[in-house]
Amino acid sequence: MHFTGTVWRPPYEADSLLLEVTAGCTHHKCKFCTLYDDIPFPFKMSPMQDITSDLLEIQTLYYHPMTSQANKLTGQPQREGFKRAFLTGANPFVLQSERLLKIAARIYEYVPTVKTIGCFARITDIKQKTEEELLALRDAGYTSLTIGMETGDTDALQFMNKGYTAQDILEQCKRLDAANISYAFFYLTGISGAGKGVFGATRTADICNQLHPKLIGANMLTIYPNSELYQEIQRGNWKEEREVEKYQELQVLIKRLNIPVQFAAMGASNAIPMYGSLPQDKEKLLMTLEHIITQIGEEQLREYRTHLRHL
Ligand code: SF4
């Protein structure tokens, strides 16, 4: 299989067939981001022949009759077919619709058990597609996307160079709602900076409450020395929230969300993993956060962050 650098995928895509159709990020400018620094170029589109050869490899490994016989003879469990594919790279949804449709057709040709396809998308990737294209992509199996919205706080989005505003999130995700393409948001706790966590969470809840994300996954800002944000801090232009403020920010976000949505804080950047369905698990999540703030406290939480070598 062709994989370039670290492969990032959401936790809920663990059972999906991972297929590299892009590597890196077309934007590559967010000040806090070091995710794709281990590859020697900002962005690359995989040649169709590499995608096809990866699909052929999967077909041979999982679906060839010889493989099934070999598994029987050696007592290995029979592998179930993949039901879903996840296209890797920071924003494969940036690809032209025509190419995304071609990739979908190629996946179904080689791995016919796959019924749906997901990938990361930037808000700007959605903006460049027409309503007709979104509908065609939905029909071709692009049923759900994962979007790093980060926050509904436009000042923070602009400072961090995200390349879009809260209003853009609202407009583009409403278009996804209309095309019946579902989406999960990644929220970046701490992105607003010291003293502004509550404001950021409030603005984010205001945006989310007007949309239909199926999940809000919170990651906590962890600043690495090779990031532009680290340099901004050294220059005195930005100040990180204390760890406790980040958890208070999550409390406000959860309190203010009034839509039915899954909430998860599961990645390595969260010292204590949390998961629940809103609104029914609201009190349970709030109690967990209160416990973290009052019983664990700043020192231990900071210790966790300081020793987090890799996200
Ligand atoms: S869009 Fe995502 S992957 Fe690209 S630079 Fe920003 S945070 Fe990093």
Coordinates of C-alpha atoms and ligand atoms in Angstrom, one line a residue:
M1 CA 0.0 0.0 0.0
H2 CA 1.1 3.5 -0.7
F3 CA 1.2 5.5 2.6
T4 CA 3.2 8.7 3.0
G5 CA 4.1 9.9 6.6
T6 CA 1.8 9.5 9.6
V7 CA -1.7 8.4 8.6
W8 CA -4.4 10.4 10.5
R9 CA -7.9 9.1 10.7
P10 CA -10.8 9.7 13.1
P11 CA -11.4 7.0 15.7
Y12 CA -14.8 6.0 14.2
E13 CA -13.1 5.2 10.9
A14 CA -11.0 2.4 12.5
D15 CA -12.8 -0.3 10.5
S16 CA -12.7 1.5 7.2
L17 CA -10.5 0.6 4.3
L18 CA -7.8 3.3 4.4
L19 CA -6.8 4.5 0.9
E20 CA -4.3 7.2 0.2
V21 CA -5.6 9.5 -2.5
T22 CA -3.8 12.6 -1.3
A23 CA -1.0 13.3 1.1
G24 CA -0.5 16.4 3.2
C25 CA -2.8 19.5 3.2
T26 CA -3.5 22.1 0.4
H27 CA -3.8 24.8 3.1
H28 CA -0.8 24.0 5.3
K29 CA -1.0 27.4 7.1
C30 CA -2.8 26.8 10.4
K31 CA -0.4 28.2 13.1
F32 CA -1.0 25.4 15.6
C33 CA -0.7 22.5 13.1
T34 CA 2.3 20.2 12.9
L35 CA 0.3 17.2 11.7
Y36 CA 1.9 16.8 8.2
D37 CA 5.4 18.1 9.0
D38 CA 6.9 14.6 8.5
I39 CA 6.4 14.6 4.8
P40 CA 8.7 16.5 2.4
F41 CA 6.0 18.5 0.5
P42 CA 2.9 20.4 1.5
F43 CA 0.4 18.4 -0.7
K44 CA 0.3 15.6 -3.2
M45 CA -2.4 14.0 -5.2
S46 CA -1.9 10.2 -5.6
P47 CA -1.7 9.1 -9.3
M48 CA -4.7 7.0 -10.3
Q49 CA -2.3 4.0 -11.0
D50 CA -1.2 4.0 -7.3
I51 CA -4.8 4.1 -6.1
T52 CA -5.6 1.2 -8.4
S53 CA -2.6 -0.9 -7.3
D54 CA -3.6 -0.4 -3.7
L55 CA -7.1 -1.5 -4.4
L56 CA -5.8 -4.5 -6.2
E57 CA -3.6 -5.3 -3.2
I58 CA -6.7 -5.1 -0.9
Q59 CA -8.7 -7.3 -3.4
T60 CA -6.0 -9.9 -3.3
L61 CA -5.5 -9.9 0.5
Y62 CA -9.1 -9.9 1.4
Y63 CA -11.2 -11.2 -1.4
H64 CA -9.1 -13.6 -3.6
P65 CA -10.4 -17.2 -3.4
M66 CA -6.9 -18.4 -2.8
T67 CA -6.6 -16.2 0.3
S68 CA -9.8 -17.7 1.7
Q69 CA -8.5 -21.2 1.1
A70 CA -5.1 -20.4 2.6
N71 CA -6.9 -19.0 5.7
K72 CA -8.9 -22.2 6.0
L73 CA -5.8 -24.4 5.7
T74 CA -3.8 -22.4 8.2
G75 CA -6.6 -21.9 10.7
Q76 CA -6.7 -18.1 10.2
P77 CA -10.1 -16.4 10.7
Q78 CA -11.8 -15.5 7.4
R79 CA -11.6 -11.7 6.9
E80 CA -14.9 -9.8 6.6
G81 CA -15.2 -7.4 3.6
F82 CA -14.8 -3.7 4.2
K83 CA -18.1 -1.8 4.3
R84 CA -16.6 1.6 4.1
A85 CA -13.5 3.4 2.7
F86 CA -11.8 6.4 4.3
L87 CA -9.6 8.5 1.9
T88 CA -6.5 9.6 3.7
G89 CA -4.8 13.0 3.6
A90 CA -5.8 16.3 5.4
N91 CA -8.4 17.3 2.8
P92 CA -9.1 14.8 0.0
F93 CA -12.5 16.6 -0.5
V94 CA -10.5 19.3 -2.2
L95 CA -10.2 17.1 -5.3
Q96 CA -12.3 17.9 -8.3
S97 CA -15.7 16.2 -8.1
E98 CA -14.9 14.4 -11.3
R99 CA -11.8 12.8 -9.7
L100 CA -13.7 11.9 -6.5
L101 CA -16.4 10.2 -8.6
K102 CA -13.7 8.3 -10.5
I103 CA -12.1 7.2 -7.2
A104 CA -15.4 6.0 -5.9
A105 CA -16.1 4.0 -9.1
R106 CA -12.7 2.4 -8.8
I107 CA -13.2 1.5 -5.2
Y108 CA -16.5 -0.2 -5.9
E109 CA -15.0 -2.0 -8.9
Y110 CA -12.2 -3.6 -6.9
V111 CA -13.8 -3.8 -3.4
P112 CA -17.6 -4.2 -4.0
T113 CA -18.4 -4.7 -0.4
V114 CA -17.7 -1.0 0.2
K115 CA -20.9 1.0 0.2
T116 CA -19.9 4.4 1.6
I117 CA -16.8 6.7 1.6
G118 CA -15.6 9.2 4.1
C119 CA -12.7 11.7 4.3
F120 CA -11.5 14.9 5.9
A121 CA -12.7 18.1 4.3
R122 CA -11.9 21.8 4.8
I123 CA -14.8 24.3 4.7
T124 CA -13.1 25.8 1.6
D125 CA -13.3 22.4 -0.2
I126 CA -17.1 22.4 0.2
K127 CA -17.3 26.0 -1.0
Q128 CA -15.8 25.2 -4.4
K129 CA -18.4 22.5 -5.2
T130 CA -21.8 23.2 -6.7
E131 CA -25.1 21.9 -5.3
E132 CA -25.3 19.5 -8.2
E133 CA -21.7 18.2 -7.5
L134 CA -22.6 17.7 -3.8
L135 CA -25.6 15.7 -4.7
A136 CA -23.7 13.6 -7.2
L137 CA -21.0 12.9 -4.6
R138 CA -23.7 11.9 -2.1
D139 CA -25.2 9.5 -4.6
A140 CA -21.7 8.1 -5.2
G141 CA -21.4 7.2 -1.5
Y142 CA -19.7 10.2 0.0
T143 CA -22.1 10.1 2.9
S144 CA -20.2 11.7 5.7
L145 CA -17.2 14.0 6.1
T146 CA -15.0 14.9 9.0
I147 CA -14.4 18.7 9.2
G148 CA -11.8 20.4 11.5
M149 CA -14.0 23.4 12.2
E150 CA -11.9 24.0 15.3
T151 CA -14.2 26.8 16.7
G152 CA -17.0 29.2 16.0
D153 CA -14.8 32.1 17.2
T154 CA -13.9 34.0 14.0
D155 CA -11.1 36.1 15.7
A156 CA -9.4 32.8 16.7
L157 CA -9.9 31.3 13.2
Q158 CA -8.3 34.4 11.7
F159 CA -5.4 34.6 14.1
M160 CA -4.7 30.9 13.5
N161 CA -4.9 31.3 9.7
K162 CA -7.6 28.7 9.2
G163 CA -8.7 30.4 6.0
Y164 CA -12.4 30.7 6.7
T165 CA -14.8 32.4 9.2
A166 CA -17.6 31.1 11.5
Q167 CA -20.1 32.4 8.9
D168 CA -18.4 30.3 6.2
I169 CA -18.8 27.2 8.5
L170 CA -22.5 28.0 8.8
E171 CA -23.0 28.6 5.1
Q172 CA -21.1 25.6 3.8
C173 CA -22.4 23.1 6.4
K174 CA -26.0 24.2 5.6
R175 CA -25.2 23.2 2.0
L176 CA -24.1 19.7 3.3
D177 CA -27.3 19.4 5.3
A178 CA -29.3 20.2 2.1
A179 CA -27.3 17.6 0.1
N180 CA -27.9 15.1 2.9
I181 CA -24.1 14.6 3.5
S182 CA -23.6 14.2 7.2
Y183 CA -20.5 15.5 9.0
A184 CA -18.6 15.3 12.2
F185 CA -16.8 18.4 13.6
F186 CA -13.4 18.5 15.3
Y187 CA -13.4 21.2 17.9
L188 CA -10.0 22.5 19.1
T189 CA -10.3 23.2 22.8
G190 CA -8.0 26.1 23.8
I191 CA -7.8 27.7 20.3
S192 CA -9.2 31.1 21.5
G193 CA -6.3 31.7 23.9
A194 CA -6.0 32.6 27.6
G195 CA -9.1 34.3 29.1
K196 CA -11.2 33.6 25.9
G197 CA -12.1 30.0 26.3
V198 CA -15.6 30.6 27.5
F199 CA -16.2 33.1 24.6
G200 CA -14.9 30.6 22.1
A201 CA -17.1 27.8 23.4
T202 CA -20.1 30.1 23.4
R203 CA -19.6 31.1 19.8
T204 CA -19.0 27.5 18.8
A205 CA -22.2 26.3 20.4
D206 CA -24.1 29.2 18.7
I207 CA -22.8 27.9 15.3
C208 CA -23.3 24.2 16.0
N209 CA -26.9 24.8 17.3
Q210 CA -27.8 26.1 13.8
L211 CA -26.4 22.9 12.1
H212 CA -26.7 19.1 12.2
P213 CA -23.3 17.7 13.0
K214 CA -23.6 14.0 14.0
L215 CA -20.6 14.3 16.3
I216 CA -18.5 16.9 17.9
G217 CA -15.0 15.5 18.7
A218 CA -13.0 17.7 21.0
N219 CA -9.2 17.7 20.7
M220 CA -7.1 19.8 23.1
L221 CA -4.6 22.3 21.8
T222 CA -1.1 21.0 22.4
I223 CA 1.6 23.3 21.2
Y224 CA 4.8 21.9 19.8
P225 CA 8.0 24.0 19.3
N226 CA 8.0 23.5 15.5
S227 CA 4.7 25.2 15.2
E228 CA 4.2 28.8 14.1
L229 CA 2.0 29.3 17.2
Y230 CA 5.0 28.5 19.4
Q231 CA 6.8 31.4 17.7
E232 CA 3.9 33.7 18.3
I233 CA 4.0 32.8 22.0
Q234 CA 7.7 33.6 22.1
R235 CA 7.0 36.9 20.4
G236 CA 4.4 37.7 23.1
N237 CA 1.5 37.8 20.6
W238 CA -0.5 34.9 22.1
K239 CA -1.0 33.2 25.4
E240 CA -2.1 29.6 26.0
E241 CA -5.1 28.8 28.2
R242 CA -4.4 27.1 31.5
E243 CA -5.4 23.4 31.4
V244 CA -8.3 24.1 33.8
E245 CA -9.6 26.8 31.5
K246 CA -9.7 24.3 28.6
Y247 CA -11.9 22.1 30.7
Q248 CA -14.1 25.0 31.8
E249 CA -14.4 25.8 28.1
L250 CA -15.7 22.3 27.4
Q251 CA -18.2 22.7 30.2
V252 CA -19.6 25.8 28.6
L253 CA -19.7 24.2 25.1
I254 CA -21.6 21.1 26.4
K255 CA -24.0 23.3 28.6
R256 CA -24.9 25.5 25.6
L257 CA -25.3 22.8 22.9
N258 CA -29.0 22.3 22.4
I259 CA -29.0 19.9 19.4
P260 CA -28.9 16.1 19.5
V261 CA -25.3 15.3 18.9
Q262 CA -22.6 12.8 20.0
F263 CA -19.8 14.4 22.0
A264 CA -16.4 12.8 22.2
A265 CA -13.1 13.7 23.6
M266 CA -11.1 10.6 22.8
G267 CA -7.8 11.4 21.1
A268 CA -4.4 11.5 22.8
S269 CA -4.6 15.2 23.4
N270 CA -7.4 14.7 26.0
A271 CA -5.9 13.5 29.3
I272 CA -9.2 11.9 30.3
P273 CA -11.3 10.3 27.5
M274 CA -15.0 11.2 27.5
Y275 CA -17.9 10.1 25.3
G276 CA -21.7 10.7 25.5
S277 CA -24.8 11.5 23.6
L278 CA -26.4 14.9 24.0
P279 CA -28.8 15.8 25.5
Q280 CA -29.2 12.7 27.5
D281 CA -25.6 12.4 28.8
K282 CA -25.2 16.2 29.4
E283 CA -25.2 16.0 33.2
K284 CA -22.9 13.0 33.3
L285 CA -20.3 14.8 31.0
L286 CA -20.6 18.0 33.0
M287 CA -20.0 16.1 36.3
T288 CA -16.9 14.4 34.7
L289 CA -15.5 17.8 33.7
E290 CA -16.2 19.2 37.2
H291 CA -14.4 16.2 38.7
I292 CA -11.4 16.8 36.4
I293 CA -11.2 20.5 37.3
T294 CA -11.6 20.1 41.1
Q295 CA -10.0 16.7 41.8
I296 CA -7.2 16.4 39.2
G297 CA -6.4 20.1 38.8
E298 CA -3.9 22.2 36.8
E299 CA -0.6 20.7 37.9
Q300 CA -1.4 17.1 36.9
L301 CA -3.2 18.1 33.7
R302 CA -0.3 20.3 32.7
E303 CA 2.1 17.4 33.4
Y304 CA 0.1 15.2 31.0
R305 CA 0.3 17.9 28.3
T306 CA 4.0 18.5 28.8
H307 CA 4.8 14.8 28.3
L308 CA 2.6 14.3 25.3
R309 CA 5.3 13.8 22.7
H310 CA 3.0 13.0 19.8
L311 CA -0.7 13.5 19.1
Ligands
SF4_1 S1 -6.2 22.5 7.4 FE1 -5.9 20.9 9.0 S2 -4.1 19.8 8.3 FE2 -4.2 21.7 7.1 S3 -2.8 23.1 8.2 FE3 -4.9 23.4 9.0 S4 -5.1 22.0 10.8 FE4 -3.3 21.4 9.6

